[in-house]
Amino acid sequence: MKLLCISNGHGEDGIAVRILKQLRQLPGSPSLAALPIVGEGRSFEKAGIAIHGPTQAMPSGGFIYMDRSQLWRDVQGGLVGLTLAQLKTARQWAKSGGKILAVGDVVPLAIAWQSGADYSFVGTAKSEYSLRDERGRLPGRPPTDGWSGSVYVPWERWLMAHPRCRGVFARDQLTADILQKKGVPAIYPGNPMMDDLETSADQLARLTASFDPAPARLTLALLPGSRAPEAFDNWQRMVDAIASVLETFGDRQVRLLAALAPALNLAAFKDVLLDAGWQPVTGDYPTFQRQGRQGNQGVLVLTTNAFAECLHLADAALATAGTATEQAVGLGKPVVTFPGPGPQFTYAFAEAQLRLLGPSVLLLSQPDEAGAALRDCLADSPRLQRIAENGRRRMGPPGGAGAIAQVLHQHYADPPYSDVTSWAT
């Protein structure tokens, strides 16, 4: 038995890799391959999962759904030919007896369906929380939102309820419940985004040692996003937000932990800090220091390999990111966000993220509002408790990837470990 994973985005690739790594540890697991339809699939290659079929990085970075003007650039960059070749790859895979796991939205789901193969679907892009919460429909949403009674429209649900669809995994329990009411046998075994966030005691100690002891302190994780050049633009706005935090919290040391993607150029981040008056100091990590107006100290550490540690040490986060913001929320942290020019983290994206994640997100118009927003939030203990509970409810505990892998194993192991023929009947 062999399984092809089709995913459409950097975050989706990461989720797929977590599931496939768990699956291949199980006895009789199928041989694995990946067809990333956005980007070149480096996450799969790093995990030792073979790329099957054509890949190509597009000018938009995969964000045409947030900025339709990017679509023409992708068409000029070869999108049509690439898509046709990927459709052909999926059909050839099916003809050779392979099965498909689609991860993301309706695009990989539709490719899986048109291939003719049996398939399963991990829906990462849509949640009922964007329309409603447990109490009912969100106020102020236009009547056309969720017009069919679900965030998933009828043709998406048809693909999920097709006899060849062997499993549908929703990203939260609320979404699974609504899909079930609409005739789709979806389940929620957990959200793989919350996996692989374990910390290293050595990394925690090294990060903590970057700061002088202080009786009063505030620790913030900085999450500017993973894609250049947008992450550099976001970083400039984040440094402006930090200035307001230093001024507002003049009575304490402000510890800042920047969790940066390894592929980003650290020099660009350092240059912005130097231009803003931050001074480099010696440390295990690139470390910068600045005095606030009231004499308090700000210390900022740049990391590229300590994402989980940055989140766990933080009291809150400043973020202009997608998946990283969701993970911070899942760990119970309040997250301050402010939109930029994009192409990903625009106002439309940030507002949709606010609906998805609820009261854990503090969406601001301008970065210089960050200090006051954090002061009000962190001083409100009942609010912090609600934020922690909200994050756990919407994002779930760790273990989702392993749970999904166990279900896939029942269907696709060799020999099959289950006599279940279809989840859609």
Coordinates of C-alpha atoms in Angstrom, one line a residue:
M1 CA 0.0 0.0 0.0
K2 CA 1.2 3.5 -0.7
L3 CA -0.1 6.9 0.3
L4 CA 0.4 10.3 -1.4
C5 CA -0.1 13.4 0.8
I6 CA -1.3 16.5 -1.1
S7 CA -1.0 19.8 0.8
N8 CA -1.3 23.4 -0.2
G9 CA 0.8 25.7 2.0
H10 CA 3.7 26.0 4.3
G11 CA 1.6 25.5 7.4
E12 CA -0.3 22.7 5.8
D13 CA 3.0 21.0 4.9
G14 CA 4.0 21.1 8.5
I15 CA 0.8 19.6 9.7
A16 CA 1.1 16.8 7.1
V17 CA 4.6 16.0 8.1
R18 CA 3.6 15.6 11.7
I19 CA 0.9 13.1 10.7
L20 CA 3.1 11.2 8.3
K21 CA 6.0 10.9 10.8
Q22 CA 3.6 9.4 13.3
L23 CA 2.1 7.1 10.6
R24 CA 5.4 5.6 9.4
Q25 CA 6.2 4.5 13.0
L26 CA 3.2 2.1 13.0
P27 CA 3.6 -1.5 11.9
G28 CA 2.7 -2.2 8.3
S29 CA 2.4 1.5 7.5
P30 CA 2.1 2.4 3.8
S31 CA 5.0 3.8 1.8
L32 CA 4.7 7.6 1.9
A33 CA 5.2 10.3 -0.7
A34 CA 4.2 14.0 -0.9
L35 CA 2.8 16.3 -3.6
P36 CA 3.0 19.9 -2.2
I37 CA 1.0 22.1 -4.5
V38 CA 2.3 25.3 -3.0
G39 CA 6.0 25.8 -2.7
E40 CA 8.7 23.2 -3.1
G41 CA 7.9 21.0 -0.1
R42 CA 11.1 21.4 1.9
S43 CA 9.4 20.3 5.1
F44 CA 8.8 16.9 3.5
E45 CA 12.3 16.6 2.3
K46 CA 13.7 17.5 5.7
A47 CA 11.5 14.7 7.2
G48 CA 12.8 12.2 4.7
I49 CA 9.5 12.0 2.8
A50 CA 9.9 11.7 -1.0
I51 CA 8.4 14.4 -3.3
H52 CA 6.4 12.8 -6.0
G53 CA 5.5 15.1 -8.9
P54 CA 6.2 18.6 -10.0
T55 CA 6.6 21.5 -7.6
Q56 CA 7.4 25.2 -8.0
A57 CA 7.4 28.3 -5.8
M58 CA 4.9 30.8 -7.0
P59 CA 5.3 34.7 -6.8
S60 CA 2.3 35.0 -4.4
G61 CA 3.7 32.4 -1.9
G62 CA 0.3 30.8 -2.0
F63 CA -1.7 33.8 -0.7
I64 CA -3.9 34.5 -3.7
Y65 CA -7.0 33.9 -1.6
M66 CA -6.0 37.0 0.4
D67 CA -5.0 39.2 -2.5
R68 CA -6.6 38.3 -5.9
S69 CA -4.1 40.6 -7.7
Q70 CA -1.5 38.0 -6.9
L71 CA -3.3 35.4 -9.1
W72 CA -2.2 37.0 -12.4
R73 CA 1.4 37.0 -11.2
D74 CA 1.1 33.3 -10.5
V75 CA -0.5 32.6 -13.9
Q76 CA 2.4 34.4 -15.5
G77 CA 4.8 32.3 -13.3
G78 CA 3.4 29.0 -14.7
L79 CA 0.5 28.2 -12.4
V80 CA -1.7 26.7 -15.0
G81 CA 0.8 24.3 -16.4
L82 CA 1.9 23.4 -12.9
T83 CA -1.6 22.6 -11.8
L84 CA -2.4 20.5 -14.9
A85 CA 0.8 18.5 -14.3
Q86 CA -0.1 18.0 -10.6
L87 CA -3.6 16.8 -11.5
K88 CA -2.0 14.3 -13.9
T89 CA 0.3 13.1 -11.2
A90 CA -2.6 12.4 -8.8
R91 CA -4.5 10.5 -11.5
Q92 CA -1.4 8.4 -12.3
W93 CA -1.0 7.7 -8.6
A94 CA -4.5 6.4 -8.4
K95 CA -4.1 4.2 -11.4
S96 CA -1.1 2.5 -9.8
G97 CA -3.3 1.6 -6.8
G98 CA -2.2 4.4 -4.4
K99 CA -4.3 6.2 -1.8
I100 CA -4.3 10.0 -1.1
L101 CA -4.3 12.1 2.1
A102 CA -5.4 15.7 1.4
V103 CA -4.3 18.4 3.9
G104 CA -5.6 21.9 3.7
D105 CA -8.6 23.2 1.9
V106 CA -10.9 22.4 -1.0
V107 CA -8.0 22.5 -3.5
P108 CA -6.1 19.4 -2.4
L109 CA -9.5 17.8 -1.5
A110 CA -10.7 18.3 -5.1
I111 CA -7.4 17.0 -6.6
A112 CA -7.8 13.9 -4.4
W113 CA -11.3 13.4 -5.6
Q114 CA -10.6 13.8 -9.3
S115 CA -7.7 11.3 -9.1
G116 CA -10.1 8.4 -8.7
A117 CA -8.3 7.1 -5.6
D118 CA -9.7 6.5 -2.2
Y119 CA -8.8 9.5 0.0
S120 CA -8.9 11.1 3.4
F121 CA -9.1 14.8 4.3
V122 CA -7.6 16.9 7.1
G123 CA -9.4 20.2 7.0
T124 CA -7.0 22.9 8.4
A125 CA -8.3 26.0 6.6
K126 CA -11.9 26.3 7.8
S127 CA -13.5 26.3 11.2
E128 CA -17.1 27.0 12.4
Y129 CA -15.5 29.5 14.9
S130 CA -15.2 32.0 12.0
L131 CA -19.0 32.0 11.9
R132 CA -20.1 31.1 15.4
D133 CA -19.1 30.0 18.8
E134 CA -20.7 27.6 21.3
R135 CA -23.3 30.3 22.2
G136 CA -24.4 30.9 18.6
R137 CA -23.7 33.0 15.5
L138 CA -21.2 35.8 15.8
P139 CA -22.7 39.3 15.7
G140 CA -22.2 41.5 12.7
R141 CA -21.5 38.8 10.1
P142 CA -23.3 39.2 6.8
P143 CA -26.1 36.9 6.0
T144 CA -24.2 35.3 3.1
D145 CA -21.6 34.0 5.5
G146 CA -22.4 30.4 6.2
W147 CA -25.5 30.6 4.0
S148 CA -25.6 26.8 3.7
G149 CA -25.5 26.3 7.5
S150 CA -21.8 25.5 7.7
V151 CA -18.5 27.2 7.0
Y152 CA -18.1 24.4 4.4
V153 CA -20.3 25.0 1.4
P154 CA -22.4 22.1 -0.2
W155 CA -19.9 21.1 -2.9
E156 CA -17.1 20.8 -0.3
R157 CA -19.3 18.7 1.9
W158 CA -20.2 16.5 -1.1
L159 CA -16.5 15.8 -1.6
M160 CA -16.1 15.0 2.1
A161 CA -19.2 12.6 2.0
H162 CA -18.2 10.9 -1.2
P163 CA -18.0 7.1 -1.0
R164 CA -14.2 7.2 -1.8
C165 CA -13.6 9.5 1.1
R166 CA -12.4 7.3 3.9
G167 CA -12.0 9.9 6.7
V168 CA -12.6 13.5 7.4
F169 CA -10.7 15.2 10.3
A170 CA -12.0 18.6 11.4
R171 CA -9.7 21.1 13.1
D172 CA -11.9 21.5 16.2
Q173 CA -14.9 19.8 17.8
L174 CA -17.4 22.6 16.9
T175 CA -16.6 22.1 13.2
A176 CA -16.9 18.3 13.5
D177 CA -20.3 18.7 15.2
I178 CA -21.7 20.9 12.5
L179 CA -20.4 18.7 9.7
Q180 CA -22.0 15.7 11.3
K181 CA -25.3 17.5 11.4
K182 CA -24.9 18.1 7.7
G183 CA -24.3 14.4 6.9
V184 CA -20.5 14.4 6.8
P185 CA -19.0 11.8 9.2
A186 CA -16.3 14.0 10.4
I187 CA -14.3 13.5 13.6
Y188 CA -12.0 15.6 15.8
P189 CA -9.1 13.6 17.1
G190 CA -7.1 16.7 17.9
N191 CA -5.2 19.5 16.1
P192 CA -1.7 18.6 14.9
M193 CA -0.7 22.2 15.2
M194 CA -0.3 21.6 18.9
D195 CA 2.2 18.8 18.5
D196 CA 5.9 19.1 18.6
L197 CA 5.8 22.0 21.1
E198 CA 7.8 20.2 23.7
T199 CA 10.7 22.2 25.3
S200 CA 14.3 21.4 25.9
A201 CA 15.6 22.1 29.5
D202 CA 18.9 23.1 28.0
Q203 CA 17.3 25.6 25.6
L204 CA 15.1 27.0 28.4
A205 CA 18.2 27.5 30.6
R206 CA 20.2 29.2 27.9
L207 CA 17.4 31.6 27.0
T208 CA 16.7 32.5 30.6
A209 CA 20.5 33.1 31.1
S210 CA 20.3 35.8 28.4
F211 CA 18.6 38.1 30.9
D212 CA 19.8 39.7 34.1
P213 CA 17.8 38.7 37.2
A214 CA 14.9 41.2 37.8
P215 CA 12.2 41.2 40.5
A216 CA 9.6 42.5 38.1
R217 CA 9.6 41.5 34.5
L218 CA 7.4 41.0 31.4
T219 CA 8.3 38.3 28.9
L220 CA 6.9 38.5 25.3
A221 CA 7.3 36.2 22.4
L222 CA 7.8 38.0 19.0
L223 CA 6.3 36.2 16.0
P224 CA 6.8 38.2 12.8
G225 CA 5.9 35.4 10.4
S226 CA 8.0 33.0 8.3
R227 CA 8.0 34.5 4.8
A228 CA 10.4 37.0 3.3
P229 CA 10.1 39.9 2.6
E230 CA 6.9 40.3 4.5
A231 CA 8.4 39.2 7.8
F232 CA 11.0 42.0 7.5
D233 CA 8.2 44.6 7.0
N234 CA 6.3 43.1 10.0
W235 CA 9.4 43.2 12.1
Q236 CA 9.7 47.0 11.6
R237 CA 6.1 47.4 12.9
M238 CA 6.8 45.0 15.7
V239 CA 9.8 47.1 16.9
D240 CA 7.4 50.1 17.0
A241 CA 5.1 48.0 19.1
I242 CA 7.9 47.1 21.5
A243 CA 8.7 50.8 22.0
S244 CA 5.2 51.3 23.3
V245 CA 5.5 48.3 25.6
L246 CA 8.8 49.6 27.1
E247 CA 7.1 52.9 27.8
T248 CA 4.0 51.4 29.3
F249 CA 5.8 48.9 31.5
G250 CA 8.3 51.3 32.9
D251 CA 8.4 49.6 36.2
R252 CA 9.8 46.3 35.0
Q253 CA 12.3 44.6 32.8
V254 CA 10.9 43.7 29.4
R255 CA 12.2 40.4 28.0
L256 CA 11.6 39.8 24.3
L257 CA 12.1 36.5 22.6
A258 CA 12.0 36.6 18.8
A259 CA 11.1 33.2 17.3
L260 CA 12.3 33.5 13.7
A261 CA 12.1 31.0 10.8
P262 CA 15.6 29.5 10.1
A263 CA 15.4 30.5 6.4
L264 CA 15.1 34.2 7.2
N265 CA 18.2 36.5 7.0
L266 CA 19.1 37.5 10.6
A267 CA 21.1 40.5 9.4
A268 CA 17.9 42.2 8.2
F269 CA 16.4 41.9 11.7
K270 CA 19.5 43.1 13.4
D271 CA 19.7 46.2 11.1
V272 CA 16.1 47.3 12.1
L273 CA 17.0 47.0 15.8
L274 CA 20.2 49.0 15.4
D275 CA 18.3 51.7 13.5
A276 CA 15.8 51.9 16.3
G277 CA 18.5 52.4 19.0
W278 CA 19.0 48.9 20.3
Q279 CA 22.6 48.0 21.2
P280 CA 24.1 44.6 20.7
V281 CA 25.4 42.7 23.8
T282 CA 27.2 39.5 24.3
G283 CA 25.1 36.3 24.7
D284 CA 24.6 32.7 23.5
Y285 CA 22.1 34.1 21.0
P286 CA 22.1 37.4 19.1
T287 CA 21.1 39.8 21.9
F288 CA 20.2 43.5 22.0
Q289 CA 19.4 45.9 24.8
R290 CA 17.7 49.3 25.1
Q291 CA 16.8 51.6 28.0
G292 CA 13.2 52.7 28.2
R293 CA 12.3 56.3 28.9
Q294 CA 11.6 55.5 32.5
G295 CA 14.9 53.8 33.0
N296 CA 13.7 50.2 32.7
Q297 CA 15.6 47.7 30.6
G298 CA 14.5 46.0 27.4
V299 CA 16.4 42.9 26.4
L300 CA 15.7 41.3 23.0
V301 CA 17.0 37.8 21.9
L302 CA 16.9 36.6 18.3
T303 CA 16.4 32.8 18.0
T304 CA 15.9 30.5 15.0
N305 CA 15.8 27.1 16.8
A306 CA 13.8 27.7 20.0
F307 CA 10.2 28.4 18.9
A308 CA 8.6 26.2 21.6
E309 CA 10.8 27.6 24.3
C310 CA 9.9 31.2 23.4
L311 CA 6.2 30.4 23.6
H312 CA 6.4 28.6 26.9
L313 CA 8.5 31.3 28.6
A314 CA 6.3 34.1 27.4
D315 CA 3.5 35.9 29.3
A316 CA 2.0 37.0 26.0
A317 CA 3.0 37.4 22.3
L318 CA 3.2 40.1 19.6
A319 CA 2.4 38.4 16.3
T320 CA 1.9 39.0 12.6
A321 CA 1.8 35.3 11.8
G322 CA -0.6 32.5 10.9
T323 CA 0.2 29.1 12.4
A324 CA 2.5 30.5 15.1
T325 CA -0.3 32.7 16.4
E326 CA -2.6 29.8 16.6
Q327 CA 0.0 27.8 18.5
A328 CA 0.5 30.6 21.0
V329 CA -3.2 30.8 21.6
G330 CA -3.4 27.1 22.1
L331 CA -0.8 27.4 24.9
G332 CA -3.1 29.8 26.6
K333 CA -1.3 33.0 25.8
P334 CA -2.9 36.4 24.9
V335 CA -1.7 37.5 21.5
V336 CA -1.5 41.1 20.3
T337 CA -1.8 41.4 16.5
F338 CA -1.7 44.4 14.1
P339 CA -2.2 44.1 10.3
G340 CA 0.4 45.1 7.7
P341 CA 0.4 45.5 3.9
G342 CA 0.6 41.8 3.3
P343 CA 0.5 39.7 1.2
Q344 CA -0.5 37.4 4.1
F345 CA -1.0 39.4 7.3
T346 CA -3.5 42.0 5.9
Y347 CA -6.4 43.4 7.9
A348 CA -8.7 40.8 6.2
F349 CA -6.4 38.0 7.4
A350 CA -6.1 39.4 10.9
E351 CA -9.8 39.9 11.3
A352 CA -10.5 36.4 10.1
Q353 CA -7.9 35.1 12.6
L354 CA -9.6 37.1 15.4
R355 CA -12.9 35.3 14.6
L356 CA -11.1 32.0 14.5
L357 CA -9.3 32.4 17.8
G358 CA -11.7 34.6 19.7
P359 CA -10.9 36.5 22.9
S360 CA -7.3 35.2 22.9
V361 CA -6.4 37.7 20.2
L362 CA -6.1 41.5 20.7
L363 CA -6.4 43.0 17.2
L364 CA -5.1 46.5 17.1
S365 CA -5.2 49.2 14.4
Q366 CA -1.6 50.4 15.1
P367 CA 1.5 48.9 16.6
D368 CA 1.9 51.7 19.1
E369 CA -1.3 50.6 20.9
A370 CA 0.4 47.4 22.0
G371 CA 1.6 48.7 25.4
A372 CA -1.8 49.8 26.6
A373 CA -3.6 46.7 25.3
L374 CA -1.2 44.4 27.1
R375 CA -1.4 46.5 30.3
D376 CA -5.2 46.2 30.4
C377 CA -5.2 42.5 29.5
L378 CA -2.4 41.3 31.9
A379 CA -4.0 43.2 34.8
D380 CA -7.3 41.4 34.4
S381 CA -7.0 37.9 36.0
P382 CA -10.5 36.7 35.1
R383 CA -9.8 37.7 31.5
L384 CA -6.5 35.8 31.5
Q385 CA -8.3 32.7 32.8
R386 CA -10.9 33.0 30.0
I387 CA -8.1 33.4 27.4
A388 CA -6.3 30.2 28.7
E389 CA -9.6 28.2 28.6
N390 CA -10.5 29.6 25.2
G391 CA -7.1 28.6 23.7
R392 CA -7.4 25.0 25.0
R393 CA -10.9 24.6 23.7
R394 CA -10.3 26.0 20.2
M395 CA -6.8 24.4 19.6
G396 CA -6.9 21.3 21.8
P397 CA -4.2 19.4 23.5
P398 CA -1.1 17.8 21.9
G399 CA -1.4 14.4 20.3
G400 CA -3.6 15.2 17.3
A401 CA -1.1 14.0 14.7
G402 CA -0.7 10.6 16.4
A403 CA -4.5 10.2 16.7
I404 CA -5.1 10.9 13.0
A405 CA -2.2 8.6 12.1
Q406 CA -3.9 5.8 14.1
V407 CA -7.1 6.2 12.1
L408 CA -5.3 6.3 8.8
H409 CA -3.4 3.2 9.8
Q410 CA -6.7 1.3 10.1
H411 CA -7.5 2.1 6.5
Y412 CA -4.1 2.2 4.7
A413 CA -1.8 -0.2 6.6
D414 CA -0.6 -3.4 4.8
P415 CA -2.4 -5.6 5.6
P416 CA -5.5 -3.5 6.5
Y417 CA -6.0 -3.2 10.3
S418 CA -9.8 -2.6 9.9
D419 CA -12.7 -3.9 8.0
V420 CA -14.2 -0.5 7.8
T421 CA -15.0 0.2 4.1
S422 CA -16.0 3.9 4.2
W423 CA -16.6 6.7 6.6
A424 CA -19.1 8.1 4.2
T425 CA -21.7 5.4 4.5

